[in-house]
PDB file of C-alpha atoms in Angstrom:
ATOM      1  CA  MET A   1     -34.589 153.505 -75.298  1.00 32.00           C
ATOM      2  CA  CYS A   2     -34.137 151.372 -72.231  1.00 34.00           C
ATOM      3  CA  ILE A   3     -35.961 148.286 -71.135  1.00 39.00           C
ATOM      4  CA  SER A   4     -36.507 148.567 -67.422  1.00 35.00           C
ATOM      5  CA  SER A   5     -37.482 145.446 -65.420  1.00 33.00           C
ATOM      6  CA  THR A   6     -38.847 147.020 -62.207  1.00 35.00           C
ATOM      7  CA  ASP A   7     -41.347 144.195 -61.437  1.00 36.00           C
ATOM      8  CA  ALA A   8     -40.635 141.539 -58.403  1.00 35.00           C
ATOM      9  CA  SER A   9     -40.625 138.544 -60.998  1.00 37.00           C
ATOM     10  CA  ALA A  10     -38.162 140.031 -63.113  1.00 38.00           C
ATOM     11  CA  ALA A  11     -35.795 141.252 -60.237  1.00 38.00           C
ATOM     12  CA  GLY A  12     -36.119 137.732 -58.796  1.00 40.00           C
ATOM     13  CA  ARG A  13     -34.541 136.186 -61.875  1.00 39.00           C
ATOM     14  CA  GLY A  14     -31.495 138.521 -61.558  1.00 40.00           C
ATOM     15  CA  VAL A  15     -32.639 140.889 -64.396  1.00 37.00           C
ATOM     16  CA  PRO A  16     -30.751 144.133 -63.747  1.00 40.00           C
ATOM     17  CA  GLU A  17     -33.327 146.793 -62.932  1.00 38.00           C
ATOM     18  CA  ARG A  18     -32.248 148.719 -65.626  1.00 41.00           C
ATOM     19  CA  TRP A  19     -30.574 147.310 -69.043  1.00 41.00           C
ATOM     20  CA  CYS A  20     -29.873 150.019 -71.569  1.00 43.00           C
ATOM     21  CA  GLY A  21     -29.035 148.166 -74.704  1.00 52.00           C
ATOM     22  CA  GLY A  22     -32.354 147.084 -75.999  1.00 60.00           C
ATOM     23  CA  VAL A  23     -35.396 148.283 -77.860  1.00 66.00           C
ATOM     24  CA  LEU A  24     -38.843 146.867 -78.135  1.00 65.00           C
ATOM     25  CA  LYS A  25     -40.757 147.573 -81.201  1.00 70.00           C
ATOM     26  CA  ALA A  26     -43.249 146.588 -83.601  1.00 70.00           C
ATOM     27  CA  GLY A  27     -42.312 145.947 -86.996  1.00 70.00           C
ATOM     28  CA  GLU A  28     -39.697 144.117 -89.290  1.00 72.00           C
ATOM     29  CA  PRO A  29     -36.251 143.144 -88.211  1.00 74.00           C
ATOM     30  CA  ARG A  30     -33.618 145.130 -89.590  1.00 76.00           C
ATOM     31  CA  LYS A  31     -30.407 143.916 -88.196  1.00 77.00           C
ATOM     32  CA  ALA A  32     -28.844 140.381 -87.532  1.00 77.00           C
ATOM     33  CA  ALA A  33     -29.155 141.083 -83.862  1.00 73.00           C
ATOM     34  CA  ASP A  34     -32.821 141.843 -83.680  1.00 75.00           C
ATOM     35  CA  ARG A  35     -34.868 139.238 -82.455  1.00 75.00           C
ATOM     36  CA  VAL A  36     -38.523 138.356 -83.205  1.00 77.00           C
ATOM     37  CA  ILE A  37     -40.066 137.322 -79.767  1.00 74.00           C
ATOM     38  CA  GLY A  38     -43.743 136.957 -81.189  1.00 76.00           C
ATOM     39  CA  ALA A  39     -46.414 138.828 -82.949  1.00 80.00           C
ATOM     40  CA  ILE A  40     -49.246 141.136 -81.850  1.00 81.00           C
ATOM     41  CA  GLU A  41     -52.695 140.526 -82.904  1.00 84.00           C
ATOM     42  CA  CYS A  42     -54.486 143.826 -83.922  1.00 87.00           C
ATOM     43  CA  ALA A  43     -58.461 144.529 -83.705  1.00 90.00           C
ATOM     44  CA  TRP A  44     -60.592 147.453 -84.801  1.00 94.00           C
ATOM     45  CA  PHE A  45     -62.053 149.738 -82.102  1.00 93.00           C
ATOM     46  CA  GLY A  46     -64.556 152.580 -82.309  1.00 94.00           C
ATOM     47  CA  GLU A  47     -68.394 152.976 -82.396  1.00 94.00           C
ATOM     48  CA  THR A  48     -70.186 150.684 -84.895  1.00 93.00           C
ATOM     49  CA  ALA A  49     -72.411 153.785 -85.950  1.00 94.00           C
ATOM     50  CA  LEU A  50     -69.283 155.260 -87.762  1.00 95.00           C
ATOM     51  CA  LEU A  51     -69.295 151.986 -90.070  1.00 94.00           C
ATOM     52  CA  ASP A  52     -72.152 152.892 -91.844  1.00 92.00           C
ATOM     53  CA  ASP A  53     -70.429 156.326 -93.258  1.00 89.00           C
ATOM     54  CA  ALA A  54     -69.384 156.079 -96.965  1.00 94.00           C
ATOM     55  CA  SER A  55     -65.717 156.872 -95.830  1.00 96.00           C
ATOM     56  CA  LEU A  56     -64.558 155.425 -92.626  1.00 97.00           C
ATOM     57  CA  PRO A  57     -63.097 158.033 -90.279  1.00 97.00           C
ATOM     58  CA  LEU A  58     -60.105 156.826 -89.099  1.00 97.00           C
ATOM     59  CA  ALA A  59     -57.881 157.797 -85.829  1.00 96.00           C
ATOM     60  CA  VAL A  60     -54.372 157.021 -86.638  1.00 95.00           C
ATOM     61  CA  PHE A  61     -50.661 157.853 -85.247  1.00 92.00           C
ATOM     62  CA  ALA A  62     -49.319 160.785 -86.697  1.00 91.00           C
ATOM     63  CA  GLY A  63     -46.032 159.073 -88.134  1.00 88.00           C
ATOM     64  CA  ARG A  64     -46.764 157.496 -91.401  1.00 89.00           C
ATOM     65  CA  THR A  65     -44.262 154.799 -90.697  1.00 86.00           C
ATOM     66  CA  ALA A  66     -46.182 153.588 -87.498  1.00 87.00           C
ATOM     67  CA  PRO A  67     -46.954 149.955 -87.942  1.00 86.00           C
ATOM     68  CA  PRO A  68     -50.619 150.196 -86.771  1.00 89.00           C
ATOM     69  CA  ARG A  69     -51.178 152.822 -89.066  1.00 92.00           C
ATOM     70  CA  GLN A  70     -49.438 151.036 -91.898  1.00 90.00           C
ATOM     71  CA  LEU A  71     -51.467 148.061 -91.369  1.00 90.00           C
ATOM     72  CA  ALA A  72     -54.790 149.666 -91.090  1.00 94.00           C
ATOM     73  CA  GLU A  73     -54.072 151.801 -94.374  1.00 94.00           C
ATOM     74  CA  GLU A  74     -53.017 148.667 -96.199  1.00 91.00           C
ATOM     75  CA  THR A  75     -55.838 146.630 -94.799  1.00 93.00           C
ATOM     76  CA  LEU A  76     -58.363 149.155 -95.758  1.00 95.00           C
ATOM     77  CA  THR A  77     -56.972 149.928 -99.218  1.00 94.00           C
ATOM     78  CA  CYS A  78     -56.562 146.169-100.131  1.00 93.00           C
ATOM     79  CA  ALA A  79     -60.163 145.671 -99.502  1.00 94.00           C
ATOM     80  CA  SER A  80     -61.353 148.867-101.381  1.00 95.00           C
ATOM     81  CA  ARG A  81     -62.995 150.253 -98.202  1.00 96.00           C
ATOM     82  CA  PRO A  82     -63.013 153.890 -98.675  1.00 97.00           C
ATOM     83  CA  TRP A  83     -61.437 155.857 -95.539  1.00 97.00           C
ATOM     84  CA  HIS A  84     -60.120 159.276 -94.563  1.00 97.00           C
ATOM     85  CA  VAL A  85     -58.000 160.442 -91.703  1.00 97.00           C
ATOM     86  CA  VAL A  86     -60.004 162.246 -88.878  1.00 97.00           C
ATOM     87  CA  HIS A  87     -57.285 162.439 -86.322  1.00 96.00           C
ATOM     88  CA  GLN A  88     -53.394 162.156 -86.044  1.00 96.00           C
ATOM     89  CA  GLY A  89     -52.487 161.430 -82.819  1.00 94.00           C
ATOM     90  CA  VAL A  90     -48.946 161.741 -81.256  1.00 91.00           C
ATOM     91  CA  GLY A  91     -49.341 158.740 -78.965  1.00 88.00           C
ATOM     92  CA  VAL A  92     -51.690 155.899 -78.061  1.00 88.00           C
ATOM     93  CA  GLU A  93     -53.778 158.075 -75.374  1.00 90.00           C
ATOM     94  CA  ASP A  94     -54.774 160.560 -78.170  1.00 91.00           C
ATOM     95  CA  VAL A  95     -55.966 157.773 -80.624  1.00 93.00           C
ATOM     96  CA  VAL A  96     -57.695 155.875 -77.817  1.00 92.00           C
ATOM     97  CA  GLY A  97     -59.396 159.259 -76.826  1.00 92.00           C
ATOM     98  CA  VAL A  98     -60.888 159.697 -80.189  1.00 93.00           C
ATOM     99  CA  CYS A  99     -62.151 156.163 -80.555  1.00 92.00           C
ATOM    100  CA  ARG A 100     -63.576 156.334 -77.030  1.00 92.00           C
ATOM    101  CA  SER A 101     -65.324 159.535 -78.086  1.00 93.00           C
ATOM    102  CA  GLY A 102     -66.910 158.393 -81.019  1.00 94.00           C
ATOM    103  CA  VAL A 103     -65.167 160.399 -83.664  1.00 95.00           C
ATOM    104  CA  GLY A 104     -62.909 158.033 -85.113  1.00 96.00           C
ATOM    105  CA  VAL A 105     -62.058 154.260 -85.579  1.00 96.00           C
ATOM    106  CA  SER A 106     -58.727 152.641 -85.114  1.00 95.00           C
ATOM    107  CA  LEU A 107     -56.644 149.688 -85.739  1.00 93.00           C
ATOM    108  CA  LEU A 108     -54.996 148.862 -82.190  1.00 90.00           C
ATOM    109  CA  PHE A 109     -53.384 146.038 -80.457  1.00 85.00           C
ATOM    110  CA  ALA A 110     -56.246 143.615 -79.561  1.00 83.00           C
ATOM    111  CA  ALA A 111     -55.355 143.767 -75.763  1.00 76.00           C
ATOM    112  CA  ALA A 112     -56.680 147.283 -76.031  1.00 69.00           C
ATOM    113  CA  GLU A 113     -60.011 146.026 -75.337  1.00 67.00           C
ATOM    114  CA  ASP A 114     -59.510 144.927 -71.593  1.00 67.00           C
ATOM    115  CA  ARG A 115     -56.521 147.462 -71.038  1.00 69.00           C
ATOM    116  CA  ARG A 116     -58.462 150.479 -72.597  1.00 74.00           C
ATOM    117  CA  HIS A 117     -61.816 149.597 -72.290  1.00 79.00           C
ATOM    118  CA  LEU A 118     -62.770 150.548 -75.859  1.00 87.00           C
ATOM    119  CA  PRO A 119     -65.801 149.492 -77.967  1.00 89.00           C
ATOM    120  CA  VAL A 120     -64.887 146.774 -80.197  1.00 90.00           C
ATOM    121  CA  VAL A 121     -65.784 146.690 -83.705  1.00 93.00           C
ATOM    122  CA  PRO A 122     -67.637 143.193 -84.352  1.00 92.00           C
ATOM    123  CA  ARG A 123     -65.899 140.709 -86.324  1.00 89.00           C
ATOM    124  CA  GLY A 124     -66.944 140.897 -90.144  1.00 92.00           C
ATOM    125  CA  ARG A 125     -67.898 144.691 -90.148  1.00 94.00           C
ATOM    126  CA  LEU A 126     -64.536 145.879 -91.110  1.00 95.00           C
ATOM    127  CA  PRO A 127     -61.746 143.767 -93.274  1.00 94.00           C
ATOM    128  CA  GLU A 128     -59.639 141.683 -91.009  1.00 91.00           C
ATOM    129  CA  PRO A 129     -56.012 143.071 -90.444  1.00 87.00           C
ATOM    130  CA  ALA A 130     -53.877 141.631 -93.389  1.00 74.00           C
ATOM    131  CA  ARG A 131     -51.506 140.166 -90.861  1.00 77.00           C
ATOM    132  CA  HIS A 132     -50.024 140.251 -87.211  1.00 80.00           C
ATOM    133  CA  LEU A 133     -47.429 142.798 -86.324  1.00 81.00           C
ATOM    134  CA  PRO A 134     -44.012 140.967 -85.152  1.00 78.00           C
ATOM    135  CA  VAL A 135     -42.593 142.238 -81.980  1.00 77.00           C
ATOM    136  CA  ILE A 136     -38.791 142.925 -82.238  1.00 77.00           C
ATOM    137  CA  LEU A 137     -36.172 142.847 -79.478  1.00 71.00           C
ATOM    138  CA  ALA A 138     -33.459 144.891 -80.847  1.00 70.00           C
ATOM    139  CA  ALA A 139     -30.073 144.692 -78.977  1.00 63.00           C
ATOM    140  CA  GLY A 140     -28.008 147.958 -78.629  1.00 61.00           C
ATOM    141  CA  ALA A 141     -24.709 147.969 -77.618  1.00 57.00           C
ATOM    142  CA  ARG A 142     -23.369 144.346 -77.098  1.00 57.00           C
ATOM    143  CA  PRO A 143     -24.786 143.327 -73.841  1.00 58.00           C
ATOM    144  CA  ALA A 144     -23.108 140.524 -71.959  1.00 63.00           C
ATOM    145  CA  PRO A 145     -25.176 137.295 -73.211  1.00 63.00           C
ATOM    146  CA  ALA A 146     -26.453 136.322 -69.862  1.00 65.00           C
ATOM    147  CA  ARG A 147     -27.772 139.846 -69.208  1.00 66.00           C
ATOM    148  CA  ALA A 148     -29.394 139.866 -72.624  1.00 63.00           C
ATOM    149  CA  GLY A 149     -31.166 136.715 -72.248  1.00 69.00           C
ATOM    150  CA  GLN A 150     -32.347 137.646 -68.955  1.00 71.00           C
ATOM    151  CA  ALA A 151     -33.628 140.862 -70.470  1.00 67.00           C
ATOM    152  CA  ARG A 152     -35.307 139.015 -73.184  1.00 66.00           C
ATOM    153  CA  GLU A 153     -37.075 136.625 -70.758  1.00 72.00           C
ATOM    154  CA  ALA A 154     -38.437 139.462 -68.832  1.00 70.00           C
ATOM    155  CA  VAL A 155     -39.543 141.156 -71.931  1.00 65.00           C
ATOM    156  CA  GLU A 156     -41.305 138.018 -73.149  1.00 66.00           C
ATOM    157  CA  GLU A 157     -43.169 137.626 -69.892  1.00 69.00           C
ATOM    158  CA  ALA A 158     -44.244 141.343 -69.879  1.00 63.00           C
ATOM    159  CA  MET A 159     -45.405 140.978 -73.339  1.00 63.00           C
ATOM    160  CA  SER A 160     -47.492 137.824 -72.734  1.00 62.00           C
ATOM    161  CA  ASP A 161     -50.531 139.754 -72.601  1.00 59.00           C
ATOM    162  CA  TYR A 162     -50.269 141.187 -75.941  1.00 58.00           C
ATOM    163  CA  VAL A 163     -48.186 138.570 -77.973  1.00 54.00           C
ATOM    164  CA  CYS A 164     -49.717 135.847 -79.763  1.00 56.00           C
ATOM    165  CA  THR A 165     -47.850 133.206 -81.906  1.00 52.00           C
ATOM    166  CA  ALA A 166     -44.372 134.032 -83.470  1.00 44.00           C
ATOM    167  CA  PRO A 167     -44.240 134.898 -87.065  1.00 45.00           C
ATOM    168  CA  GLU A 168     -41.674 133.076 -89.361  1.00 39.00           C
ATOM    169  CA  PRO A 169     -38.492 135.186 -88.894  1.00 34.00           C
ATOM    170  CA  GLY A 170     -37.777 137.777 -91.543  1.00 35.00           C
ATOM    171  CA  HIS A 171     -41.233 138.575 -92.536  1.00 37.00           C
ATOM    172  CA  MET A 172     -44.632 139.700 -91.472  1.00 38.00           C
ATOM    173  CA  ALA A 173     -46.801 136.536 -91.167  1.00 37.00           C
ATOM    174  CA  ARG A 174     -49.967 136.794 -93.660  1.00 35.00           C
ATOM    175  CA  ARG A 175     -53.404 135.732 -91.990  1.00 35.00           C
ATOM    176  CA  ALA A 176     -55.193 133.270 -93.873  1.00 33.00           C
ATOM    177  CA  SER A 177     -58.307 134.983 -95.658  1.00 32.00           C
TER     178      SER A 177
END
């Protein structure tokens, strides 16, 4: 995956229009070159009427290793809240559509409220997510240090609406109960 910096502010700082050497992802660092640039806060979205079901209808990403899916399943299981999967989406638009239609509830990036106009589950109605999701900038084939730094700055600026405080490196930060 390439990180593109096409916005004017990034171009103005000398970031190449396309830097093919990095991947932006949520999850744990796997290599020494992976850098935690922050953490994304997640929130529950969906119609509140669904919360009264004996088993929570959950809309998730199809990949079992997708960090938001893992976090949702872990959070509900740890809280002993019964749940079942009603939809496995191949992408965020699939999951958002199910939440918007009133068929399922999902744990998504908290910024989805503003960006996707989704109904937010009121705090306290479902268990708080167990942790934030770390955001990793994984370097690919060794870019020049100056270019890697410029690309990292551009990514950090672009992610500023999503990213909250950085967790401690090397593990997912647990939220206080």
